[in-house]
Coordinates of C-alpha atoms and ligand atoms in Angstrom, one line a residue:
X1 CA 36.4 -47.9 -21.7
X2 CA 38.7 -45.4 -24.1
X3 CA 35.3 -44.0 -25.0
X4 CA 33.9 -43.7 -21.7
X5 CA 37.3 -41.4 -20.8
X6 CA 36.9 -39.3 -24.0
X7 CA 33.5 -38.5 -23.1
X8 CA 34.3 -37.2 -19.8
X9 CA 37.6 -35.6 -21.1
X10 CA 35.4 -33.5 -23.9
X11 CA 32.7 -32.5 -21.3
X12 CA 35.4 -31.5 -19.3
X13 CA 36.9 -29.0 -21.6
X14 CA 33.4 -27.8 -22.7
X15 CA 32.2 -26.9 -19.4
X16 CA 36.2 -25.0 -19.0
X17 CA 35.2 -23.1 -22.0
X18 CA 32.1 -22.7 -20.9
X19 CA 33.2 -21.2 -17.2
X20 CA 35.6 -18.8 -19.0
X21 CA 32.7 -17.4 -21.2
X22 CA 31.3 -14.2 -19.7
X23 CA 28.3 -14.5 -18.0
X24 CA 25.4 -13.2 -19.7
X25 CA 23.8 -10.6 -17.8
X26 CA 20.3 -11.0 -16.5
X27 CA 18.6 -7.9 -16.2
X28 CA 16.4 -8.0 -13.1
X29 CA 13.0 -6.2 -13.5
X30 CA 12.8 -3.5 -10.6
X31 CA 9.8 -4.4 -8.0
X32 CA 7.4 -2.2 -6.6
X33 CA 9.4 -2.4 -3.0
X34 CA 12.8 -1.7 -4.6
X35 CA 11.7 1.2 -6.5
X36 CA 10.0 2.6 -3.6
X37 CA 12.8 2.0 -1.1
X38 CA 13.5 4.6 1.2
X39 CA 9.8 6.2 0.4
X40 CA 7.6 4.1 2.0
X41 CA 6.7 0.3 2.4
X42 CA 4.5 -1.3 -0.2
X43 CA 2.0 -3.0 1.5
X44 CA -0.5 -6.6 0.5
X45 CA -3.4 -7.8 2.4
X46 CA -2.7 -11.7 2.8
X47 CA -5.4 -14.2 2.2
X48 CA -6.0 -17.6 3.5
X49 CA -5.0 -19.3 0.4
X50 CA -1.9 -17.3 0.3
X51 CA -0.6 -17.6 4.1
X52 CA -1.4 -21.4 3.5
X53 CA 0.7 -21.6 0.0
X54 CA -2.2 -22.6 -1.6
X55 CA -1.7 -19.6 -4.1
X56 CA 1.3 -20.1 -5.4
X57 CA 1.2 -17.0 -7.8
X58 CA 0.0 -14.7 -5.4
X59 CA 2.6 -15.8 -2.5
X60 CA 5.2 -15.3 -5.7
X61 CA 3.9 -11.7 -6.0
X62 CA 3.9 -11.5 -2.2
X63 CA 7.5 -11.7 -2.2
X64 CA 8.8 -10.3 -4.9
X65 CA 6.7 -7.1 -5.3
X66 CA 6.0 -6.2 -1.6
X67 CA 7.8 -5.9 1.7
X68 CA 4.8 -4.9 4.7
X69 CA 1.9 -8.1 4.9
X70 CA -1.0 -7.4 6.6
X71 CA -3.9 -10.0 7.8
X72 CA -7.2 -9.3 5.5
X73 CA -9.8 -11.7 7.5
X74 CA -7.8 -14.1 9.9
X75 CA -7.4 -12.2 12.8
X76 CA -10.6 -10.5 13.6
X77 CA -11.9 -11.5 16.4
X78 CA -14.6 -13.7 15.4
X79 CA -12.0 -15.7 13.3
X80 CA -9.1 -15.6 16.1
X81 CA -11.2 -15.5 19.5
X82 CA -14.8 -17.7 18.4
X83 CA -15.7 -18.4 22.2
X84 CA -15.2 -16.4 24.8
X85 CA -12.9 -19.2 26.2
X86 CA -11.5 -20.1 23.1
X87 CA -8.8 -18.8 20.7
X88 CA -8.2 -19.8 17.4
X89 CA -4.5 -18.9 16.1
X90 CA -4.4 -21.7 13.2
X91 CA -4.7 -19.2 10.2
X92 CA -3.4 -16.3 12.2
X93 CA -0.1 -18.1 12.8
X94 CA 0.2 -19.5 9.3
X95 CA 0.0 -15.2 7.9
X96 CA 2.9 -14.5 10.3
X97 CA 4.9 -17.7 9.3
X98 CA 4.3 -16.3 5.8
X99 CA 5.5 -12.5 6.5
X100 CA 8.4 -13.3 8.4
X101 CA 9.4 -15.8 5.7
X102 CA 9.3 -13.3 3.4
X103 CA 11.1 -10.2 6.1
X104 CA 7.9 -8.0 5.9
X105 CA 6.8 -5.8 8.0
X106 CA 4.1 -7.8 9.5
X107 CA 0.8 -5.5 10.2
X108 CA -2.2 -6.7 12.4
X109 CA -5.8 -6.2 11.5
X110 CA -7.7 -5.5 13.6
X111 CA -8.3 -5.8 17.5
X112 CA -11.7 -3.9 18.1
X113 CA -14.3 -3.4 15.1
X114 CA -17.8 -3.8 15.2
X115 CA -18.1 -6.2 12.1
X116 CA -16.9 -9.2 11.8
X117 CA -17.0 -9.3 15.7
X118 CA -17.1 -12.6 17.7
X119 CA -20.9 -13.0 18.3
X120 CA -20.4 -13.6 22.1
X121 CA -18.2 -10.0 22.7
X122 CA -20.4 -7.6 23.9
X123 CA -23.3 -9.4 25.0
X124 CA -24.1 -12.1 27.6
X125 CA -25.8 -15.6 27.2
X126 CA -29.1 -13.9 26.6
X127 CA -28.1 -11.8 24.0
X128 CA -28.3 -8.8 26.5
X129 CA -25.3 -6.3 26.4
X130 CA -22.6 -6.5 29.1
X131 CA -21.9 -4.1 31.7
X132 CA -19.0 -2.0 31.6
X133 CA -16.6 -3.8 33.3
X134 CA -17.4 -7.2 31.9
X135 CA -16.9 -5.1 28.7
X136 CA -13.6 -3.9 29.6
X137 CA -12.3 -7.3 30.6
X138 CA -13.3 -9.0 27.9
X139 CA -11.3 -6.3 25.7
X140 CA -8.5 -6.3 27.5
X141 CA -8.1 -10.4 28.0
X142 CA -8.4 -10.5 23.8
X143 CA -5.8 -7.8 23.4
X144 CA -3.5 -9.4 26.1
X145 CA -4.0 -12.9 24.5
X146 CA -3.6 -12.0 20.8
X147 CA -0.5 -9.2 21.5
X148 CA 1.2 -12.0 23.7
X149 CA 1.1 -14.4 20.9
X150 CA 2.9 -12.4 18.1
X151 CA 4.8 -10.0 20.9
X152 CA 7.9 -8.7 19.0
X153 CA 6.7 -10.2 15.3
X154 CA 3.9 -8.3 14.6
X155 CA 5.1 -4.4 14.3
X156 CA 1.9 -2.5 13.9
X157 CA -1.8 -2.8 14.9
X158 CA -4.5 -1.2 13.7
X159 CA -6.1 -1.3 17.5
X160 CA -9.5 0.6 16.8
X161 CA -11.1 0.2 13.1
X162 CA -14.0 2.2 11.9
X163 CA -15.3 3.7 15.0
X164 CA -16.6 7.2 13.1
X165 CA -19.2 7.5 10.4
X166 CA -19.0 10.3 7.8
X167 CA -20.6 12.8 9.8
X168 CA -17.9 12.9 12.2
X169 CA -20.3 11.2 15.4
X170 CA -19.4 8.5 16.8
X171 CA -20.7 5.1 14.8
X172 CA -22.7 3.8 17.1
X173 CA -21.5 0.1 17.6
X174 CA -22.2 -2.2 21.1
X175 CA -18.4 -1.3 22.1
X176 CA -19.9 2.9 22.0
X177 CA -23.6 1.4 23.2
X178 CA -21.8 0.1 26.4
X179 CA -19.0 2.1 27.2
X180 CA -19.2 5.5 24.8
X181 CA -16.4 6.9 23.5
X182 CA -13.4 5.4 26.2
X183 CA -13.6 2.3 23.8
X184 CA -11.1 3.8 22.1
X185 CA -8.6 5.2 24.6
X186 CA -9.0 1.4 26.9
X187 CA -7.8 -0.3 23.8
X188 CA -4.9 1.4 22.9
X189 CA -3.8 1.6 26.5
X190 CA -4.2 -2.1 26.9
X191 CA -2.4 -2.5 23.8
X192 CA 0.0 -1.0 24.5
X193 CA 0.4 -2.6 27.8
X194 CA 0.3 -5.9 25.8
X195 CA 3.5 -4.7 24.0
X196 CA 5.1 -1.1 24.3
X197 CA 7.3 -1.5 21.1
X198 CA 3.9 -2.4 19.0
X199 CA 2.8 1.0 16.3
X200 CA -0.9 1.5 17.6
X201 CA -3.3 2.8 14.4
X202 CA -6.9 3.9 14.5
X203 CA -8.2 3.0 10.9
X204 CA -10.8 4.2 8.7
X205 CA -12.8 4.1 5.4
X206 CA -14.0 7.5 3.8
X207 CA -11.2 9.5 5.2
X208 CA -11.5 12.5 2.7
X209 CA -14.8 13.6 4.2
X210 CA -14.5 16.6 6.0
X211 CA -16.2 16.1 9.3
X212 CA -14.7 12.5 9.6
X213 CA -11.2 14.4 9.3
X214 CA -11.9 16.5 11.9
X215 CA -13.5 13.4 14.3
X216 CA -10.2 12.0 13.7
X217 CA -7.9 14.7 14.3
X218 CA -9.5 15.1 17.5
X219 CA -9.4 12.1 18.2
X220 CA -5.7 11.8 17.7
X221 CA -5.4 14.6 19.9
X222 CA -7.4 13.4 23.1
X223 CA -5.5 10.1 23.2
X224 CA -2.3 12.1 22.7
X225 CA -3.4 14.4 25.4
X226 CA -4.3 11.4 27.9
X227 CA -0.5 9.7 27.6
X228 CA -1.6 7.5 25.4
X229 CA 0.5 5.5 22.4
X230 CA -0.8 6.2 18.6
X231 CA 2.0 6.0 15.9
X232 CA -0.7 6.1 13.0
X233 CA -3.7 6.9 11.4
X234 CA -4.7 4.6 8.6
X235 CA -6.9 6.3 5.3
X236 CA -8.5 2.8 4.0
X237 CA -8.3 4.4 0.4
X238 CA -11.7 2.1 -0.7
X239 CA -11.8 4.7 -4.1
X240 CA -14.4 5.0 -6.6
X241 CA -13.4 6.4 -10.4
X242 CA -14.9 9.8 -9.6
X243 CA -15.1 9.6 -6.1
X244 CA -13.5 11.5 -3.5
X245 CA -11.3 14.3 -5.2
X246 CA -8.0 13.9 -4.9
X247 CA -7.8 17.7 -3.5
X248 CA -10.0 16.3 -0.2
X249 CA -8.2 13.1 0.2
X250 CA -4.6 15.6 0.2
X251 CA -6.5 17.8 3.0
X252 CA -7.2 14.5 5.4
X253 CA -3.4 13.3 4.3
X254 CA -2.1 16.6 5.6
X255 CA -4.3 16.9 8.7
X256 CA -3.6 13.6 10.2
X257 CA 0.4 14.3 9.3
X258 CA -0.1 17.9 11.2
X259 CA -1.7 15.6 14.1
X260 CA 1.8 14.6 14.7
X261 CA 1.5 10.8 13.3
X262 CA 2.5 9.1 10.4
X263 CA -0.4 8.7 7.8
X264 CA -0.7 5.0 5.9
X265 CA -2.4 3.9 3.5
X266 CA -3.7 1.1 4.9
X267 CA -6.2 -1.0 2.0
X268 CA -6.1 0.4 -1.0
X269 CA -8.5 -0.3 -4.1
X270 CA -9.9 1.2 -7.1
X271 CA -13.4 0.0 -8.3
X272 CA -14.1 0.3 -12.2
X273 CA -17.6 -0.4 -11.2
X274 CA -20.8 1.7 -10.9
X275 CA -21.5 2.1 -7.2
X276 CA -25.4 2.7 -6.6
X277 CA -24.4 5.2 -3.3
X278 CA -21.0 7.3 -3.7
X279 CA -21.1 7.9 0.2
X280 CA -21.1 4.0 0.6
X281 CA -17.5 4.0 1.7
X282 CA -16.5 0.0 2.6
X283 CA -19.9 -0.1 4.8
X284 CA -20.2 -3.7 4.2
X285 CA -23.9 -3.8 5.8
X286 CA -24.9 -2.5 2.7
X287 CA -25.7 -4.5 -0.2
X288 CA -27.8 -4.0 -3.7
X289 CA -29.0 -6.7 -6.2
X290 CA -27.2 -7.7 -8.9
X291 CA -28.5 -6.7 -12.6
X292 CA -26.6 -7.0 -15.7
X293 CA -26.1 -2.9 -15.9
X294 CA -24.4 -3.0 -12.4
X295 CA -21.3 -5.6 -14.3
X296 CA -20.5 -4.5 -17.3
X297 CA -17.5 -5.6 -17.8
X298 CA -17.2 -9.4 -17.0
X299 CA -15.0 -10.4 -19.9
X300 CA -12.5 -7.2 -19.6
X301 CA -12.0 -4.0 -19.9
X302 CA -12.3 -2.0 -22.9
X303 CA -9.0 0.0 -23.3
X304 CA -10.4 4.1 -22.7
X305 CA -11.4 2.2 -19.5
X306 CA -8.4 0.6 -18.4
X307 CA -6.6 3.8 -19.3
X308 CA -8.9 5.8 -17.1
X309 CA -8.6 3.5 -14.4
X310 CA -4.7 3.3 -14.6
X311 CA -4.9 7.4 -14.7
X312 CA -6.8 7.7 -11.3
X313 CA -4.6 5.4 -9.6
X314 CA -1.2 6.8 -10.8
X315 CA -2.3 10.4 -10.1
X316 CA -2.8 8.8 -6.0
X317 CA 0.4 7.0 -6.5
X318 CA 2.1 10.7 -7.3
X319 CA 0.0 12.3 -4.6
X320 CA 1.7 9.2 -1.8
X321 CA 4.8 10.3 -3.8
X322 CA 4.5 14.1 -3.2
X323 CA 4.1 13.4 0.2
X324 CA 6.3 10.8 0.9
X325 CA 8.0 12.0 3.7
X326 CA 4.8 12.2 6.0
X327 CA 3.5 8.5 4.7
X328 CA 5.4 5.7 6.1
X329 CA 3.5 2.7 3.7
X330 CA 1.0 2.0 1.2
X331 CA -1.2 -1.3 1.3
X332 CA -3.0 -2.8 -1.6
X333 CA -6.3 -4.7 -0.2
X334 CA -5.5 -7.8 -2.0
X335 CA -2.4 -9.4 -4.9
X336 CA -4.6 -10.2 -7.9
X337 CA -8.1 -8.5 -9.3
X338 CA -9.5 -12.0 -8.1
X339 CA -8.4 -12.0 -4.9
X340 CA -10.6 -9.0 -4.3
X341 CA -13.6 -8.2 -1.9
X342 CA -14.8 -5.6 -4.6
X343 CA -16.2 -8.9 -6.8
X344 CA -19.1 -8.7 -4.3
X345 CA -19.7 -6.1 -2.5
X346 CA -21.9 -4.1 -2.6
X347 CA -23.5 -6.1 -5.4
X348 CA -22.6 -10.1 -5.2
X349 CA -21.1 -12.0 -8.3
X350 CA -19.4 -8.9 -10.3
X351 CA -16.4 -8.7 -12.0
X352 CA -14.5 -5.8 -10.9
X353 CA -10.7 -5.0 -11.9
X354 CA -9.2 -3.1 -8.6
X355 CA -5.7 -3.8 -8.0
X356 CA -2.5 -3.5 -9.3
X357 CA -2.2 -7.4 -11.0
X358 CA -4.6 -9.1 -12.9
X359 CA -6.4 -12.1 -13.1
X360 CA -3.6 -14.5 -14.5
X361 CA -1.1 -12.2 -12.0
X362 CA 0.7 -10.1 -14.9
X363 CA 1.8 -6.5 -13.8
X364 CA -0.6 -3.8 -15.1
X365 CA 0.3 -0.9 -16.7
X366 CA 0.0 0.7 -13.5
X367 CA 3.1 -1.4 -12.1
X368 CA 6.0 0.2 -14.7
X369 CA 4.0 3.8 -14.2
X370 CA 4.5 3.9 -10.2
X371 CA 8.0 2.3 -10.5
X372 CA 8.9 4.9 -13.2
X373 CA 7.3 7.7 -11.2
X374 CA 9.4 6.5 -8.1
X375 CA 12.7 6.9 -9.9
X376 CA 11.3 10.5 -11.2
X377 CA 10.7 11.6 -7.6
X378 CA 14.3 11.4 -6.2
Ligands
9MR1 O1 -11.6 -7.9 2.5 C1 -12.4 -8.3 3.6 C2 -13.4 -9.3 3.1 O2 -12.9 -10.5 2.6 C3 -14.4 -9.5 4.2 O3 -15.5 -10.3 3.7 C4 -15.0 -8.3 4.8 C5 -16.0 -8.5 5.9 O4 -16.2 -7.4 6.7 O5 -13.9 -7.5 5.2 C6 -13.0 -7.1 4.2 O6 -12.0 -6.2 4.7 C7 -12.5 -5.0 5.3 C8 -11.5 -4.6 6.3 O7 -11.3 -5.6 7.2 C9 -11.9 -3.3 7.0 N1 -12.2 -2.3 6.1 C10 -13.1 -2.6 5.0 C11 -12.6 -3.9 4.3 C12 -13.4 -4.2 3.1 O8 -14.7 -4.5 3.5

């Protein structure tokens, strides 16, 4: 028993000396979103795995390095609305749970886009197109449905999504087939009917082309000019290593800020890889075979690579930086290299090294170079 008592009497005084020690400091490393605070959001696409917890080291990254989630596959329409009569708000409901864990800025993607469309949309039981108005309902029953689901969680929508090829005309999708251009104005006025505090964003791939600026700027304009709601425009940012030129990207940058909305940078990546077509953009209909040539790097990256890669991203990083005031958040499309679409497309089964973590979710170089050039740019 006198034991028992002595024991407790010298942890006792141990954990008193202990208590009166001074703490030893543990220096935090900063995180993308603190060092970019007040600049603009730093943006993820969110997974399956990820909204489900599945990926524990990517929903770690998640919340430590960003602070704006958006959905990358669960809530277009063929995933959210299958049948005309039925929704499906399983995954979609798991990547808000996820976001407003973590206090994000919660982003939606995306309401009316040609690809990954439900199959029954824009045609009838006979695979003919609809007519106009069955058209316009069935647009503005999904919007209603999905915007009354999230009303007040999610902040921003990209509402229209690739509706412009690089020419500057009109892609030429079954929404434009059956009801020409006044796709676009319908669904940001039932939008934001749906929920008037919502941010409305028309989003695009390719944005540094000329005549696809211009498309866009007008467009901005013509749904401005009709009353309508549009808070942003969203440059994709799909980049290539020596495609576009940071000079033309600037130009679209500064045009859509001069259109009087905020520009963001809505899913960016950087491929390593050769690309057969440079004008390919993120047209996923387009696909080439897969030859040995076309991956040459499936074990890693030899360094001058890496370095080059890490110098084409950091010199966008300073350009979001210059213009800071006119961007109001930055999205990486995807956590980890991985995670990323850019393994297979447009060639299936490569190994491709396009975001800011890597495979085992270490920070790349890239990471300490954007946090450093934040503090820089006070
Ligand atoms: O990253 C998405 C990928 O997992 C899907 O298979 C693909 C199908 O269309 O869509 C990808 O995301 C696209 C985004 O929704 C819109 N812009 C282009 C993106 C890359 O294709």
């Amino acid at each position: 028993m006198k034991i028992h008592y002595f024991a407790i009497a010298v942890a006792l005084s141990f954990l008193a000396l202990l208590s009166g020690c001074k703490k030893t400091e543990v220096k935090e490393e900063p995180s993308l979103k603190s060092a970019l605070e007040g600049k603009f959001l730093m943006g993820v696409a969110v997974n399956d795995l990820q909204a489900s917890g599945v990926d524990t080291a990517g929903v770690r990254l998640i919340n430590e390095q960003f602070n704006s989630v958006v959905a990358e596959n669960c809530m277009k329409s063929e995933v959210i609305h299958p049948e005309e009569d039925r929704y499906d708000f399983t995954k979609a409901d798991r990547f808000v749970a996820l976001g407003e864990k973590q206090h994000a800025f919660i982003v939606g993607h995306t309401l009316i886009w040609h690809s990954q469309l439900a199959p029954w949309f824009c045609v009838d039981k006979n695979g003919k197109n609809v007519s106009r108005e069955v058209l316009i309902k069935r647009m503005r029953d999904h919007i209603y449905t999905v915007f009354a689901r999230y009303k007040g969680r999610i902040k921003g929508w990209d509402v229209v999504n690739e509706a412009f090829e690089d020419d500057g005309s009109y892609r030429k999708t079954k929404f434009y087939d059956i009801l020409g251009k006044d796709y676009i104005p319908l669904a940001f006025q039932f939008a934001h009917e749906a929920d008037p505090d919502a941010e409305l964003y028309y989003n695009d791939f390719s944005m540094a082309h000329k005549a696809k600026r211009e498309a866009v700027v007008r467009l901005v304009g013509e749904l401005k000019a009709k009353g309508l709601r549009i808070d942003g425009v969203g440059m994709q940012t799909h980049l290539q290593m020596d495609f576009p030129p940071v000079k033309d990207y600037e130009e679209s940058l500064l045009a859509f800020a001069n259109a009087g909305v905020k520009v963001m940078i809505t899913e960016m990546d950087l491929t390593i890889l050769p690309t057969p077509d440079r004008n390919i953009g993120a047209n996923v209909g387009r696909n080439f075979a897969y030859s040995k040539e076309m991956n040459p790097y499936p074990d890693a990256l030899p360094d001058s690579v890496a370095a080059a890669w890490t110098a084409r991203m950091e010199a966008f990083f300073n350009l979001f930086l210059k213009h800071s005031d006119k961007i109001s958040r930055v999205t990486m499309w995807g956590v980890a290299d991985s995670d990323s679409w850019r393994n297979d497309w447009p060639v299936r089964g490569r190994t491709d090294y396009p975001l800011l973590f890597d495979r085992q979710h270490h920070p790349k170089p890239i990471v300490a170079a954007i946090i450093k050039a934040a503090s820089e740019n006070k």
